[in-house]
PDB file of C-alpha atoms in Angstrom:
ATOM      1  CA  MET H 256      79.437 133.808 213.961  1.00  0.00           C
ATOM      2  CA  ILE H 257      77.308 131.087 212.454  1.00  0.00           C
ATOM      3  CA  SER H 258      75.801 128.143 214.305  1.00  0.00           C
ATOM      4  CA  TRP H 259      73.577 125.122 213.904  1.00  0.00           C
ATOM      5  CA  GLU H 260      72.057 122.688 216.388  1.00  0.00           C
ATOM      6  CA  SER H 261      70.396 119.264 216.350  1.00  0.00           C
ATOM      7  CA  SER H 262      68.825 117.197 219.143  1.00  0.00           C
ATOM      8  CA  THR H 263      67.410 113.713 219.609  1.00  0.00           C
ATOM      9  CA  PHE H 264      66.082 111.495 222.386  1.00  0.00           C
ATOM     10  CA  ILE H 265      68.308 108.499 223.208  1.00  0.00           C
ATOM     11  CA  ALA H 266      66.969 105.696 225.395  1.00  0.00           C
ATOM     12  CA  ARG H 267      70.200 105.216 227.362  1.00  0.00           C
ATOM     13  CA  PRO H 268      71.510 106.437 230.742  1.00  0.00           C
ATOM     14  CA  ALA H 269      73.167 109.861 230.818  1.00  0.00           C
ATOM     15  CA  ASP H 270      76.515 108.469 232.001  1.00  0.00           C
ATOM     16  CA  ASP H 271      76.702 106.069 229.036  1.00  0.00           C
ATOM     17  CA  VAL H 272      75.774 108.684 226.442  1.00  0.00           C
ATOM     18  CA  PHE H 273      78.144 111.269 227.905  1.00  0.00           C
ATOM     19  CA  ALA H 274      81.081 108.859 228.057  1.00  0.00           C
ATOM     20  CA  TYR H 275      80.497 107.934 224.415  1.00  0.00           C
ATOM     21  CA  VAL H 276      80.175 111.465 222.997  1.00  0.00           C
ATOM     22  CA  ALA H 277      82.964 112.947 225.137  1.00  0.00           C
ATOM     23  CA  ASP H 278      85.451 110.459 223.671  1.00  0.00           C
ATOM     24  CA  VAL H 279      86.021 111.729 220.134  1.00  0.00           C
ATOM     25  CA  ARG H 280      87.591 108.380 219.246  1.00  0.00           C
ATOM     26  CA  ASN H 281      83.961 107.164 218.995  1.00  0.00           C
ATOM     27  CA  ASP H 282      83.024 109.837 216.441  1.00  0.00           C
ATOM     28  CA  PRO H 283      83.715 107.717 213.323  1.00  0.00           C
ATOM     29  CA  SER H 284      80.789 105.463 214.311  1.00  0.00           C
ATOM     30  CA  TRP H 285      78.259 108.306 214.086  1.00  0.00           C
ATOM     31  CA  HIS H 286      79.891 111.512 212.757  1.00  0.00           C
ATOM     32  CA  LYS H 287      80.502 110.424 209.185  1.00  0.00           C
ATOM     33  CA  ASP H 288      82.881 113.309 208.415  1.00  0.00           C
ATOM     34  CA  VAL H 289      85.381 111.754 210.861  1.00  0.00           C
ATOM     35  CA  ARG H 290      87.340 108.747 209.587  1.00  0.00           C
ATOM     36  CA  ASN H 291      89.594 108.318 212.618  1.00  0.00           C
ATOM     37  CA  ALA H 292      90.425 110.091 215.872  1.00  0.00           C
ATOM     38  CA  THR H 293      93.261 109.455 218.299  1.00  0.00           C
ATOM     39  CA  ILE H 294      94.332 111.059 221.544  1.00  0.00           C
ATOM     40  CA  VAL H 295      97.528 113.032 221.001  1.00  0.00           C
ATOM     41  CA  ASP H 296      99.022 112.168 224.399  1.00  0.00           C
ATOM     42  CA  GLY H 297      97.842 109.577 226.929  1.00  0.00           C
ATOM     43  CA  GLU H 298      94.526 107.730 227.092  1.00  0.00           C
ATOM     44  CA  THR H 299      92.437 109.759 229.547  1.00  0.00           C
ATOM     45  CA  VAL H 300      89.441 111.743 228.299  1.00  0.00           C
ATOM     46  CA  GLY H 301      88.855 114.978 230.199  1.00  0.00           C
ATOM     47  CA  LEU H 302      89.552 118.678 230.310  1.00  0.00           C
ATOM     48  CA  GLY H 303      92.538 119.454 228.079  1.00  0.00           C
ATOM     49  CA  THR H 304      92.488 116.194 226.098  1.00  0.00           C
ATOM     50  CA  VAL H 305      93.559 116.802 222.492  1.00  0.00           C
ATOM     51  CA  PHE H 306      92.410 114.549 219.666  1.00  0.00           C
ATOM     52  CA  ASP H 307      94.039 114.302 216.247  1.00  0.00           C
ATOM     53  CA  LEU H 308      91.344 114.009 213.556  1.00  0.00           C
ATOM     54  CA  ASP H 309      91.474 112.339 210.184  1.00  0.00           C
ATOM     55  CA  ALA H 310      88.327 113.901 208.783  1.00  0.00           C
ATOM     56  CA  ARG H 311      86.737 115.631 205.819  1.00  0.00           C
ATOM     57  CA  VAL H 312      88.653 118.656 207.121  1.00  0.00           C
ATOM     58  CA  SER H 313      91.467 117.254 209.281  1.00  0.00           C
ATOM     59  CA  GLY H 314      92.944 118.941 212.320  1.00  0.00           C
ATOM     60  CA  THR H 315      92.729 118.700 216.085  1.00  0.00           C
ATOM     61  CA  GLU H 316      90.014 119.039 218.716  1.00  0.00           C
ATOM     62  CA  GLU H 317      90.657 119.927 222.352  1.00  0.00           C
ATOM     63  CA  ILE H 318      88.228 119.470 225.232  1.00  0.00           C
ATOM     64  CA  ILE H 319      87.916 123.003 226.665  1.00  0.00           C
ATOM     65  CA  GLU H 320      84.943 122.293 228.979  1.00  0.00           C
ATOM     66  CA  PHE H 321      84.173 118.971 230.639  1.00  0.00           C
ATOM     67  CA  GLU H 322      81.161 118.733 232.955  1.00  0.00           C
ATOM     68  CA  ALA H 323      80.368 115.022 233.259  1.00  0.00           C
ATOM     69  CA  PRO H 324      77.749 113.748 232.642  1.00  0.00           C
ATOM     70  CA  THR H 325      76.050 116.737 231.017  1.00  0.00           C
ATOM     71  CA  ARG H 326      78.323 118.834 228.794  1.00  0.00           C
ATOM     72  CA  VAL H 327      81.537 118.661 226.841  1.00  0.00           C
ATOM     73  CA  VAL H 328      82.845 121.446 224.603  1.00  0.00           C
ATOM     74  CA  LEU H 329      85.475 120.800 221.949  1.00  0.00           C
ATOM     75  CA  LEU H 330      87.443 123.490 220.168  1.00  0.00           C
ATOM     76  CA  ALA H 331      88.650 122.413 216.751  1.00  0.00           C
ATOM     77  CA  SER H 332      91.580 123.764 214.806  1.00  0.00           C
ATOM     78  CA  MET H 333      91.052 123.051 211.115  1.00  0.00           C
ATOM     79  CA  GLY H 334      93.039 125.494 209.055  1.00  0.00           C
ATOM     80  CA  LYS H 335      91.261 128.859 209.123  1.00  0.00           C
ATOM     81  CA  MET H 336      88.191 127.330 210.781  1.00  0.00           C
ATOM     82  CA  THR H 337      87.906 127.010 214.564  1.00  0.00           C
ATOM     83  CA  PRO H 338      84.469 125.537 215.279  1.00  0.00           C
ATOM     84  CA  ARG H 339      83.206 124.913 218.814  1.00  0.00           C
ATOM     85  CA  ASP H 340      81.420 121.567 219.101  1.00  0.00           C
ATOM     86  CA  ILE H 341      79.108 121.714 222.123  1.00  0.00           C
ATOM     87  CA  ARG H 342      77.628 118.371 223.158  1.00  0.00           C
ATOM     88  CA  THR H 343      75.005 118.296 225.909  1.00  0.00           C
ATOM     89  CA  VAL H 344      73.270 115.379 227.569  1.00  0.00           C
ATOM     90  CA  THR H 345      70.045 116.287 229.381  1.00  0.00           C
ATOM     91  CA  PRO H 346      68.260 113.633 231.462  1.00  0.00           C
ATOM     92  CA  ALA H 347      64.721 112.847 230.306  1.00  0.00           C
ATOM     93  CA  GLU H 348      62.210 110.184 231.233  1.00  0.00           C
ATOM     94  CA  GLY H 349      63.525 106.875 229.937  1.00  0.00           C
ATOM     95  CA  GLY H 350      66.816 108.282 228.660  1.00  0.00           C
ATOM     96  CA  VAL H 351      68.348 111.597 227.624  1.00  0.00           C
ATOM     97  CA  THR H 352      68.077 114.368 225.104  1.00  0.00           C
ATOM     98  CA  PHE H 353      71.371 114.719 223.262  1.00  0.00           C
ATOM     99  CA  THR H 354      72.104 118.058 221.594  1.00  0.00           C
ATOM    100  CA  ARG H 355      75.022 118.888 219.340  1.00  0.00           C
ATOM    101  CA  ARG H 356      75.558 122.587 218.615  1.00  0.00           C
ATOM    102  CA  VAL H 357      78.322 123.889 216.400  1.00  0.00           C
ATOM    103  CA  GLU H 358      79.426 127.525 216.544  1.00  0.00           C
ATOM    104  CA  MET H 359      81.995 128.851 214.146  1.00  0.00           C
ATOM    105  CA  GLU H 360      83.909 132.035 213.534  1.00  0.00           C
ATOM    106  CA  ALA H 361      85.414 132.167 210.091  1.00  0.00           C
ATOM    107  CA  SER H 362      86.941 135.173 208.409  1.00  0.00           C
ATOM    108  CA  GLY H 363      87.485 136.276 204.849  1.00  0.00           C
ATOM    109  CA  VAL H 364      86.557 133.842 202.120  1.00  0.00           C
ATOM    110  CA  MET H 365      86.022 131.044 204.667  1.00  0.00           C
ATOM    111  CA  GLY H 366      83.485 133.208 206.504  1.00  0.00           C
ATOM    112  CA  TRP H 367      81.603 133.935 203.307  1.00  0.00           C
ATOM    113  CA  MET H 368      81.647 130.259 202.259  1.00  0.00           C
ATOM    114  CA  SER H 369      80.568 129.096 205.726  1.00  0.00           C
ATOM    115  CA  LYS H 370      77.510 131.351 205.683  1.00  0.00           C
ATOM    116  CA  LYS H 371      76.552 129.937 202.288  1.00  0.00           C
ATOM    117  CA  MET H 372      76.943 126.347 203.522  1.00  0.00           C
ATOM    118  CA  VAL H 373      75.062 126.608 206.850  1.00  0.00           C
ATOM    119  CA  GLY H 374      71.916 124.932 205.447  1.00  0.00           C
ATOM    120  CA  THR H 375      73.909 121.912 204.324  1.00  0.00           C
ATOM    121  CA  ALA H 376      75.790 121.838 207.637  1.00  0.00           C
ATOM    122  CA  ARG H 377      72.476 121.822 209.532  1.00  0.00           C
ATOM    123  CA  LYS H 378      71.187 118.855 207.519  1.00  0.00           C
ATOM    124  CA  ARG H 379      74.423 116.936 207.987  1.00  0.00           C
ATOM    125  CA  ASN H 380      74.356 117.620 211.739  1.00  0.00           C
ATOM    126  CA  ASP H 381      70.776 116.286 211.872  1.00  0.00           C
ATOM    127  CA  GLN H 382      72.020 113.084 210.214  1.00  0.00           C
ATOM    128  CA  PHE H 383      75.019 112.750 212.547  1.00  0.00           C
ATOM    129  CA  VAL H 384      72.763 113.065 215.615  1.00  0.00           C
ATOM    130  CA  ALA H 385      70.330 110.514 214.133  1.00  0.00           C
ATOM    131  CA  ASN H 386      73.303 108.182 213.527  1.00  0.00           C
ATOM    132  CA  LEU H 387      74.326 108.529 217.182  1.00  0.00           C
ATOM    133  CA  LYS H 388      70.834 107.525 218.315  1.00  0.00           C
ATOM    134  CA  TYR H 389      70.967 104.495 216.041  1.00  0.00           C
ATOM    135  CA  VAL H 390      74.421 103.452 217.281  1.00  0.00           C
ATOM    136  CA  LEU H 391      73.638 103.863 220.988  1.00  0.00           C
ATOM    137  CA  GLU H 392      70.189 102.302 220.916  1.00  0.00           C
ATOM    138  CA  GLY H 393      71.326  99.455 218.686  1.00  0.00           C
ATOM    139  CA  SER H 394      68.282  99.702 216.428  1.00  0.00           C
TER     140      SER H 394
END
């Protein structure tokens, strides 16, 4: 398994940050690999919600853990890749610390390629998290 993680302080209430990051339909505003996301069935965001992604690598993401307002875990299905996207919101003075951790099992050629690309993935994740801060703080 490979993984990468990025964190930032966001000067917003935990409930607001959690609601925003738990709803993958908001991802295109900060996660620049995602062009569009829709809920497959219904409108409610919670445990079991499945999102259809139009992204750099398209597929679906399902909420497999939902602990408002602190943690949401998404399991993606993108061909041979099945990354876990773990988003945590930790209260801090004046706001929250937001952390996005990605864990991925990939086999065969995809596993080899993923290990080679982890440095780039880390840098991109840092940028996505910085984008989220910018979007939510409005600066």
